[in-house]
Coordinates of C-alpha atoms in Angstrom, one line a residue:
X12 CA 1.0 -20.2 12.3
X13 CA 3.9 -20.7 9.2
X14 CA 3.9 -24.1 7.5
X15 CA 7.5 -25.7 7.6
X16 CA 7.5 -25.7 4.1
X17 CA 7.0 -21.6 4.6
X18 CA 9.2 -21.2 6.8
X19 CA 12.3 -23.1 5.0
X20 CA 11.4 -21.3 1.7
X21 CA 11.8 -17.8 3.4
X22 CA 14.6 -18.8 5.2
X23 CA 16.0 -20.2 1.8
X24 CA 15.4 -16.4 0.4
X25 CA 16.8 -14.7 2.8
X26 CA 20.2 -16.5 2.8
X27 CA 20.4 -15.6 -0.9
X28 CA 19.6 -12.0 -0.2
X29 CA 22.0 -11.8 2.5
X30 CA 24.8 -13.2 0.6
X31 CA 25.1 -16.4 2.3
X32 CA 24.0 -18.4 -0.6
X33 CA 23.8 -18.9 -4.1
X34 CA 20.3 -18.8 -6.4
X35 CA 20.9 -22.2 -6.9
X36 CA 20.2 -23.1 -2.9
X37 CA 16.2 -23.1 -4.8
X38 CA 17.1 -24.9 -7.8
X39 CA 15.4 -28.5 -6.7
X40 CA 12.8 -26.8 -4.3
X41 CA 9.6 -25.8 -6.1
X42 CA 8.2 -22.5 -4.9
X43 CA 5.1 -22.9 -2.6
X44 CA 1.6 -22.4 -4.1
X45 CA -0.9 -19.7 -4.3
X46 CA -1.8 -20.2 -0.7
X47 CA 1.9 -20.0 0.5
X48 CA 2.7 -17.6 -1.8
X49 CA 0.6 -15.0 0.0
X50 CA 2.0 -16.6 3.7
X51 CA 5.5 -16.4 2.3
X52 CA 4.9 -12.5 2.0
X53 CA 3.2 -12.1 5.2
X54 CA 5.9 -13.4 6.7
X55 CA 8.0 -11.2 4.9
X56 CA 6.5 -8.3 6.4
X57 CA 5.7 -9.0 9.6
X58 CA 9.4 -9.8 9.9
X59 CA 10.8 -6.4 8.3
X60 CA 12.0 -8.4 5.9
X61 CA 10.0 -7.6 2.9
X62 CA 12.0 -6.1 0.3
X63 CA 14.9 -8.8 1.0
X64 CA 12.5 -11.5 0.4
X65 CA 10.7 -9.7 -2.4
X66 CA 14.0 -9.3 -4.3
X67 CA 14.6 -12.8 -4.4
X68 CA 11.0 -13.8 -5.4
X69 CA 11.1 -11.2 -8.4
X70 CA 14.3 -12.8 -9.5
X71 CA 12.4 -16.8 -9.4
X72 CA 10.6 -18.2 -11.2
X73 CA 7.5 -18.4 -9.1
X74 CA 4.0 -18.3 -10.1
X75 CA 2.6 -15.1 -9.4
X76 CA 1.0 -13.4 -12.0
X77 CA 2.2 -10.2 -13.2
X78 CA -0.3 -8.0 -11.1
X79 CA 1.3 -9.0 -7.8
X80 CA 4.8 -9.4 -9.4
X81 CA 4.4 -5.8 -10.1
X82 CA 3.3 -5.0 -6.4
X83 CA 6.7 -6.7 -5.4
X84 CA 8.1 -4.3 -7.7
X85 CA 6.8 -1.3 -6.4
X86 CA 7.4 -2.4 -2.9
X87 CA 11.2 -2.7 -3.2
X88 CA 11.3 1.1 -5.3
X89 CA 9.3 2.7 -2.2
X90 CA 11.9 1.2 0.4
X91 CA 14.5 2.5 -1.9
X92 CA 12.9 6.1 -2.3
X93 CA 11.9 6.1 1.8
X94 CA 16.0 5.1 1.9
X95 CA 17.0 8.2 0.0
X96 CA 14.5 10.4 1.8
X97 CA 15.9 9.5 5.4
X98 CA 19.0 9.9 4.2
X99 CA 18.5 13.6 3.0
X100 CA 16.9 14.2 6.8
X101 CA 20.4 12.0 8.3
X102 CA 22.7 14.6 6.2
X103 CA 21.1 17.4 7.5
X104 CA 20.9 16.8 11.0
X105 CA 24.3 15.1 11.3
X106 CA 26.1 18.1 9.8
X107 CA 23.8 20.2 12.2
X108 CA 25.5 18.0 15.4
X109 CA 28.5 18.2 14.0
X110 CA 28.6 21.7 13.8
X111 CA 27.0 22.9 16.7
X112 CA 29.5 20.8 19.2
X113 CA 28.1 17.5 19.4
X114 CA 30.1 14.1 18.4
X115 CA 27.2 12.2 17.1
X116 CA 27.7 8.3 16.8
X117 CA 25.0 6.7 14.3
X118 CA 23.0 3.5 16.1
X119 CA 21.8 0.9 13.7
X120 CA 20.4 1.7 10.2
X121 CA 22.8 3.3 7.6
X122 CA 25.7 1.5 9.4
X123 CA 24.1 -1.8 9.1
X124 CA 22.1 -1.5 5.8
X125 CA 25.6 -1.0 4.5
X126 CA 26.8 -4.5 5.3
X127 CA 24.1 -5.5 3.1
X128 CA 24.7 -7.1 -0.7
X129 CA 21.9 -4.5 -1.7
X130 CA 21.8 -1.7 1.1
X131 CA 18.7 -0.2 -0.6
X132 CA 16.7 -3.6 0.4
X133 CA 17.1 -3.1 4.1
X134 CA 14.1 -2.4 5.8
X135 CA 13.9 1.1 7.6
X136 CA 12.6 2.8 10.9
X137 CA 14.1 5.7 12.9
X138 CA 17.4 6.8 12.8
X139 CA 19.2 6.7 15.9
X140 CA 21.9 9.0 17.0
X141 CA 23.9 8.7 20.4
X142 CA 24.7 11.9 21.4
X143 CA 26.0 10.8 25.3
X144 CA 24.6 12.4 28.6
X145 CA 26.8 15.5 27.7
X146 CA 25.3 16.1 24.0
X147 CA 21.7 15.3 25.3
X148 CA 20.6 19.1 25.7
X149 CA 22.6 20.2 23.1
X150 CA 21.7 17.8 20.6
X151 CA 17.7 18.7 21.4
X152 CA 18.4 22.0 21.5
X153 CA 20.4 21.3 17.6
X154 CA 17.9 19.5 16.2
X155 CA 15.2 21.9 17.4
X156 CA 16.6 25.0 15.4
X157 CA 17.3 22.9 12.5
X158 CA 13.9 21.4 11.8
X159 CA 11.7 24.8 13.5
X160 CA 8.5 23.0 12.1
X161 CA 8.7 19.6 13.0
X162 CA 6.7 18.1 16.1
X163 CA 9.0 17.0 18.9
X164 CA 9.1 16.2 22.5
X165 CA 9.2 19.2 24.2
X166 CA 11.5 18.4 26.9
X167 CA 14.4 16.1 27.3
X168 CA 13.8 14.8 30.6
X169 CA 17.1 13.7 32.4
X170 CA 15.2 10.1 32.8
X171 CA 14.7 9.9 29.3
X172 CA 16.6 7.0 26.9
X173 CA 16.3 9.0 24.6
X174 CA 14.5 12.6 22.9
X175 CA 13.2 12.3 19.9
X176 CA 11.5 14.2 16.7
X177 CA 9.7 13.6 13.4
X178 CA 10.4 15.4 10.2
X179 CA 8.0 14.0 7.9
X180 CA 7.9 10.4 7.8
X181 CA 11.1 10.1 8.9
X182 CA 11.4 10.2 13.0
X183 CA 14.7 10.9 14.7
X184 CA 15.8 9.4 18.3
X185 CA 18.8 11.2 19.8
X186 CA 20.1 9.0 22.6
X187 CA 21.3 9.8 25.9
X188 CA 22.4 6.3 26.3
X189 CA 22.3 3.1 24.1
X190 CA 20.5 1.2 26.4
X191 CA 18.9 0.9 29.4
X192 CA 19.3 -2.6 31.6
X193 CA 17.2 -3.4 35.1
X194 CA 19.4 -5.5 36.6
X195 CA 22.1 -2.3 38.5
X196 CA 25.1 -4.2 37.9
X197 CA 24.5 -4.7 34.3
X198 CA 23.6 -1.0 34.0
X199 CA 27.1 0.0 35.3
X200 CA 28.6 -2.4 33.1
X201 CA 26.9 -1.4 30.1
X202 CA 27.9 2.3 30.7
X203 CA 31.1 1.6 31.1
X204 CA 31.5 -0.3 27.6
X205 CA 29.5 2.3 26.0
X206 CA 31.9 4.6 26.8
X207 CA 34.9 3.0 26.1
X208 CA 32.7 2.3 22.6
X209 CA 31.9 5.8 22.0
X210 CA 35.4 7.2 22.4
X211 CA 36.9 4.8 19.7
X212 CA 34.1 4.8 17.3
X213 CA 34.9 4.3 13.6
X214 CA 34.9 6.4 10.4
X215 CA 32.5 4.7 7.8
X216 CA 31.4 5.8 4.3
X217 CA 27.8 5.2 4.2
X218 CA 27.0 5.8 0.2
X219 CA 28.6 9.3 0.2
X220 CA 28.4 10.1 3.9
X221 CA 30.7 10.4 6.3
X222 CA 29.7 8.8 9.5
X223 CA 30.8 7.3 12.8
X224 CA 29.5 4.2 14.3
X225 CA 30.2 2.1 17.8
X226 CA 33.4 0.2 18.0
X227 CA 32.8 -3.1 16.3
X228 CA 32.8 -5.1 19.4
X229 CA 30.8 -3.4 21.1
X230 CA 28.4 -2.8 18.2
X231 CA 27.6 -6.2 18.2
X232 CA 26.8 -6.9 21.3
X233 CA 24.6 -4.0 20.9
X234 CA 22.7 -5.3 18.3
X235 CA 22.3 -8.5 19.9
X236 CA 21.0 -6.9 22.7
X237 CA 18.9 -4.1 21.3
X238 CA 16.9 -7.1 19.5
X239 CA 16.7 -9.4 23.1
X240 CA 15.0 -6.2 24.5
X241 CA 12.2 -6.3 21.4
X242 CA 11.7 -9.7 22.5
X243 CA 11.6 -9.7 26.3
X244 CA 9.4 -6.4 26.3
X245 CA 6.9 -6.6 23.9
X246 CA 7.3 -9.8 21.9
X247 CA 8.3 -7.8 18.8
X248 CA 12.4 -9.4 17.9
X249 CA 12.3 -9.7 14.1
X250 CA 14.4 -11.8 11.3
X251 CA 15.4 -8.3 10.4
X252 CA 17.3 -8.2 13.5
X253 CA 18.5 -11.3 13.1
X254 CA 20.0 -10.6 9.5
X255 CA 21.4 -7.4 10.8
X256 CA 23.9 -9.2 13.4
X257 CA 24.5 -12.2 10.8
X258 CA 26.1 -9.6 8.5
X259 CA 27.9 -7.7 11.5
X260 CA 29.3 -11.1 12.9
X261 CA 30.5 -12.2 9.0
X262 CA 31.8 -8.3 8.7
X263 CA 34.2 -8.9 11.7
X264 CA 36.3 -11.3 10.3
X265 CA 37.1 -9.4 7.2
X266 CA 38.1 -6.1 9.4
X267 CA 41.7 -5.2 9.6
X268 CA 41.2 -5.6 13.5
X269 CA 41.7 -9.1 12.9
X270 CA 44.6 -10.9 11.8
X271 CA 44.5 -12.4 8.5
X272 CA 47.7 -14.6 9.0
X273 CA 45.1 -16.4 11.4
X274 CA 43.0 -19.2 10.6
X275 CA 38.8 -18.6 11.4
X276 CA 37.9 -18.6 14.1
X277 CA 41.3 -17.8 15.5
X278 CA 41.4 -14.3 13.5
X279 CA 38.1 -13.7 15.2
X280 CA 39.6 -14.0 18.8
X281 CA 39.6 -10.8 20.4
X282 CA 35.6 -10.4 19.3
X283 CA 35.0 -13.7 20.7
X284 CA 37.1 -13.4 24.0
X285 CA 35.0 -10.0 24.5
X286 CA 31.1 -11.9 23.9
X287 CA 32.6 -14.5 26.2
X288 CA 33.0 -12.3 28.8
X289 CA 30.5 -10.0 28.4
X290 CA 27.9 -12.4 27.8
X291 CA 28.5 -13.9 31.0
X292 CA 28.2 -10.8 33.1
X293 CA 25.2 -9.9 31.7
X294 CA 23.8 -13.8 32.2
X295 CA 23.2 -14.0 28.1
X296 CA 25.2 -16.6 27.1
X297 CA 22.6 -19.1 26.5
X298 CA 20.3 -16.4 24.8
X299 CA 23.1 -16.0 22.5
X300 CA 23.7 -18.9 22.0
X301 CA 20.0 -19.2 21.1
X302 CA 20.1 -16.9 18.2
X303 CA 24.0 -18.1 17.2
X304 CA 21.9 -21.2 16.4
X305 CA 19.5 -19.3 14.2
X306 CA 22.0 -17.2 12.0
X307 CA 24.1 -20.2 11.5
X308 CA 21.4 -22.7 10.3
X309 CA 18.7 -20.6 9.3
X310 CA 20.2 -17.8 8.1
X311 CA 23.1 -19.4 6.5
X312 CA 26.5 -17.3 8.6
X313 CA 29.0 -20.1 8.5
X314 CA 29.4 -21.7 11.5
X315 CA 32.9 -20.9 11.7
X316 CA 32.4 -17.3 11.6
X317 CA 29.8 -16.9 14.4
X318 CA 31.9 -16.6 18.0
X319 CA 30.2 -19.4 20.5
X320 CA 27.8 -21.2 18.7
X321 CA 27.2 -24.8 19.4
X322 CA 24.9 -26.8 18.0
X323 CA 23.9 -28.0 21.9
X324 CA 21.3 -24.6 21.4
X325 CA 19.6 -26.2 19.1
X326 CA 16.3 -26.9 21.4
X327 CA 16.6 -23.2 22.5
X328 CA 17.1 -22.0 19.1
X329 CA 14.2 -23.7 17.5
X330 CA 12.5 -22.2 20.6
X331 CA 13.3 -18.9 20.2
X332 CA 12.9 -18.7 16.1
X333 CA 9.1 -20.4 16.7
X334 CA 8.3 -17.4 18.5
X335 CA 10.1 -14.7 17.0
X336 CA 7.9 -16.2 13.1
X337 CA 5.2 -16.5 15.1
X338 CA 4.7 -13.6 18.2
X339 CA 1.4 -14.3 19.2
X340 CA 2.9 -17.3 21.3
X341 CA 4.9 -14.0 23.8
X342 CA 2.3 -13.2 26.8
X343 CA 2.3 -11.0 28.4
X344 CA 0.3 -9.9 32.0
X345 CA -2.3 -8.0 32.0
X346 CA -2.8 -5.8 35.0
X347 CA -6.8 -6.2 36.0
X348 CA -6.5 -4.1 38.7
X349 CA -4.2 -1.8 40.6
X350 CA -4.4 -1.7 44.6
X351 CA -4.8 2.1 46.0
X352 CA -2.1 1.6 48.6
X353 CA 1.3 2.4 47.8
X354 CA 3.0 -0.6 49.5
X355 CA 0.3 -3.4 47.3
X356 CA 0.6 -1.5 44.2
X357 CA 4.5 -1.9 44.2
X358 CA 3.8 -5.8 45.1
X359 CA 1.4 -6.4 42.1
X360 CA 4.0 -4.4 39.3
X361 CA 6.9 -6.8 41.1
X362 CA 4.2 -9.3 40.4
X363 CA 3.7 -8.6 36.8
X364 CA 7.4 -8.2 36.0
X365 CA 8.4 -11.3 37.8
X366 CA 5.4 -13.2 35.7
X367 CA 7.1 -11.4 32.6
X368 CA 10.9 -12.6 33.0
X369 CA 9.1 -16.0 33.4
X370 CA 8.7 -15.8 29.9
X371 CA 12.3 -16.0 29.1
X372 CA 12.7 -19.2 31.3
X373 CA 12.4 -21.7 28.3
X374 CA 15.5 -19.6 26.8
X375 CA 17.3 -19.5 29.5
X376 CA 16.5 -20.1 33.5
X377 CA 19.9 -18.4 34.3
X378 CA 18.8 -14.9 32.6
X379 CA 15.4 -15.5 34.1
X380 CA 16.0 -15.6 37.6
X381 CA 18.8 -12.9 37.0
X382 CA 16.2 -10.8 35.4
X383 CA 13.9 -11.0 38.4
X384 CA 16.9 -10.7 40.7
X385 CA 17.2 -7.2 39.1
X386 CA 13.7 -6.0 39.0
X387 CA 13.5 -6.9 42.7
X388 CA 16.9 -4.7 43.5
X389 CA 15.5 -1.9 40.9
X390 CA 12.3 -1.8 42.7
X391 CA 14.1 -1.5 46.6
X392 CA 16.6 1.2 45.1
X393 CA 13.3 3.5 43.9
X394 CA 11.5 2.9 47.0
X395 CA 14.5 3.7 49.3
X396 CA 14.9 6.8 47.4
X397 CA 11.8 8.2 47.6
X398 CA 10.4 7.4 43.8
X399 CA 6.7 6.0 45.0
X400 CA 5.1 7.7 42.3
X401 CA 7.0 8.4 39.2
X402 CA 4.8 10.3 36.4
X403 CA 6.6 8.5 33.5
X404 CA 5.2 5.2 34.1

């Protein structure tokens, strides 16, 4: 567990690294001590926020002693060198898809590290390239010839989200789809505004490179869901995640999409009529809300600039952001035993995943009980088609 006083002071840091405040915001608040020093960078880390936070604390006048000043140090310069390493690897393989008849779309990452006051600061992972149901084969088949030595899976399977591939530390996921949803009328709906998404996806200069990324819209909503999904199925959303959509949301009123002659948030209609309606489709609304709540007083995105947030969240929020800092409070059930026959072992896994969109329920009942609406109709669809054992499970 994060002391309050923790919490606020990494919170504080992060709105100055994220551009939503000024180094003044810590002028009257004395930096923690020893003790919470070392919280303060656990925290850091387990949120993917490190190097943000680190940043900031170089740039204080805190009390570490130059030993672990100089570990901050080095910690920001290997994020920075690890940046410029996947980027070499991104290069590559992009010009690869490009060439060899694939329209690649870039997921996350570059595109949203450079929405970032310092893009070099942004924590990284995998890079994530949608290459569509069409590009799937083509893309493995790409990526295979262009990186002969590099371990990767050695099929992509149809059921597959996506194929992936690791040259050196730097792993690659091409996707077939963006996402995958339970609930079948959420999965036609999501196909349908991925590929509307895909088809007007936008040119962006990412320091040097030319790349394309989702329709801003729709790249939102992605985000926003991509991080949801880390939280429902293994209790792993981050502040990361969070910082990502804050700087996407406060992007999207400066594009020439929308109408400077308009007042916010009138000149951030169009996004906000799209959330509204999408959100409510996909029974989301509250979870939004939820984490509009965060950005907007944890994370400092003015108010104004976030489409539906309302401080009415605020008991949802604060429930969502005490287990995002801390994840051990996200249980999951554990399976102790798995009947023999077919028709019990299908019951128990309903069992488990109903127990599991439970979790959701102090977030929001209306997703929860859609959530096990959909896990019910996903399980009857496999059975009636036949899939009783399915070797990817």
């Amino acid at each position: 567990m994060f002391s309050t006083s923790v919490i606020d002071t990494y919170c504080s840091l992060l709105q100055q690294a994220l551009g939503f405040a000024t180094p003044d915001t810590l002028a009257n608040r004395s930096m923690p001590n020893a003790v919470d020093m070392g919280s303060l960078i656990r925290l850091a880390q387990i949120q993917g926020t490190a190097p943000l936070v680190y940043d900031q604390l170089l740039k204080a006048d805190s009390l570490l002693p130059d030993e672990a000043l100089m570990q901050l140090k080095q910690a920001c310069m290997q994020n920075m060198m690890m940046q410029q390493e996947m980027k070499g690897v991104l290069a590559t393989a992009w010009d690869a898809l490009s060439n060899g008849g694939v329209q690649p779309v870039l997921l996350k990452g570059f595109g949203l590290a450079n929405l970032y006051p310092q893009p070099h600061l942004r924590q990284w992972g995998d890079i994530d390239i949608y290459v569509g149901a069409d590009g799937y084969h083509t893309a493995a088949d790409v990526l295979r010839k262009t990186f002969p030595d590099s371990p990767c899976f050695e099929e992509e399977e149809e059921y597959f989200k996506h194929w992936n591939i690791n040259i050196g530390n730097t792993a690659i996921e091409a996707h077939r789809v963006s996402a995958v949803l339970v609930h079948p009328c959420d999965m036609r709906l999501w196909q349908r505004l991925e590929r509307d998404a895909m088809a007007k996806a936008e040119d962006i200069d990412a320091e040097g490179m030319k790349l394309r990324i989702p329709e801003y819209r729709f790249n939102i909503l992605f985000v926003f869901l991509h991080s949801w999904h880390h939280f429902t199925e293994s209790g792993s959303a981050t502040m990361k995640q969070l910082c990502d959509l804050a700087l996407l949301l406060h992007s999207a009123s400066l594009l020439p999409h929308t109408s400077s002659l308009l007042p916010l948030p009138s000149s951030l209609l169009p996004l906000t009529l799209y959330l509204r309606h999408h959100l409510r489709r996909l029974r989301l609304t509250q979870v939004w809300q939820a984490y509009a709540y965060i950005m907007v007083t944890y994370l400092g995105l003015p108010a104004d600039r976030c489409p539906l947030y309302t401080p009415k969240a605020a008991k949802r929020g604060e429930r969502l952001l005490s287990r995002i800092i801390n994840p051990t409070h996200y249980t999951r059930h554990t399976k102790h035993h798995t009947p023999h026959n077919i028709l019990l072992r299908k019951l128990s896994t309903l069992r488990n995943k109903i127990h599991d969109s439970l979790q959701t329920w102090d977030m929001s009942p209306i997703y929860a009980l859609h959530d096990i609406m959909g896990k019910i109709l996903e399980g009857l669809g496999r059975l009636l088609r036949g899939e009783v054992n399915r070797k990817w499970e």
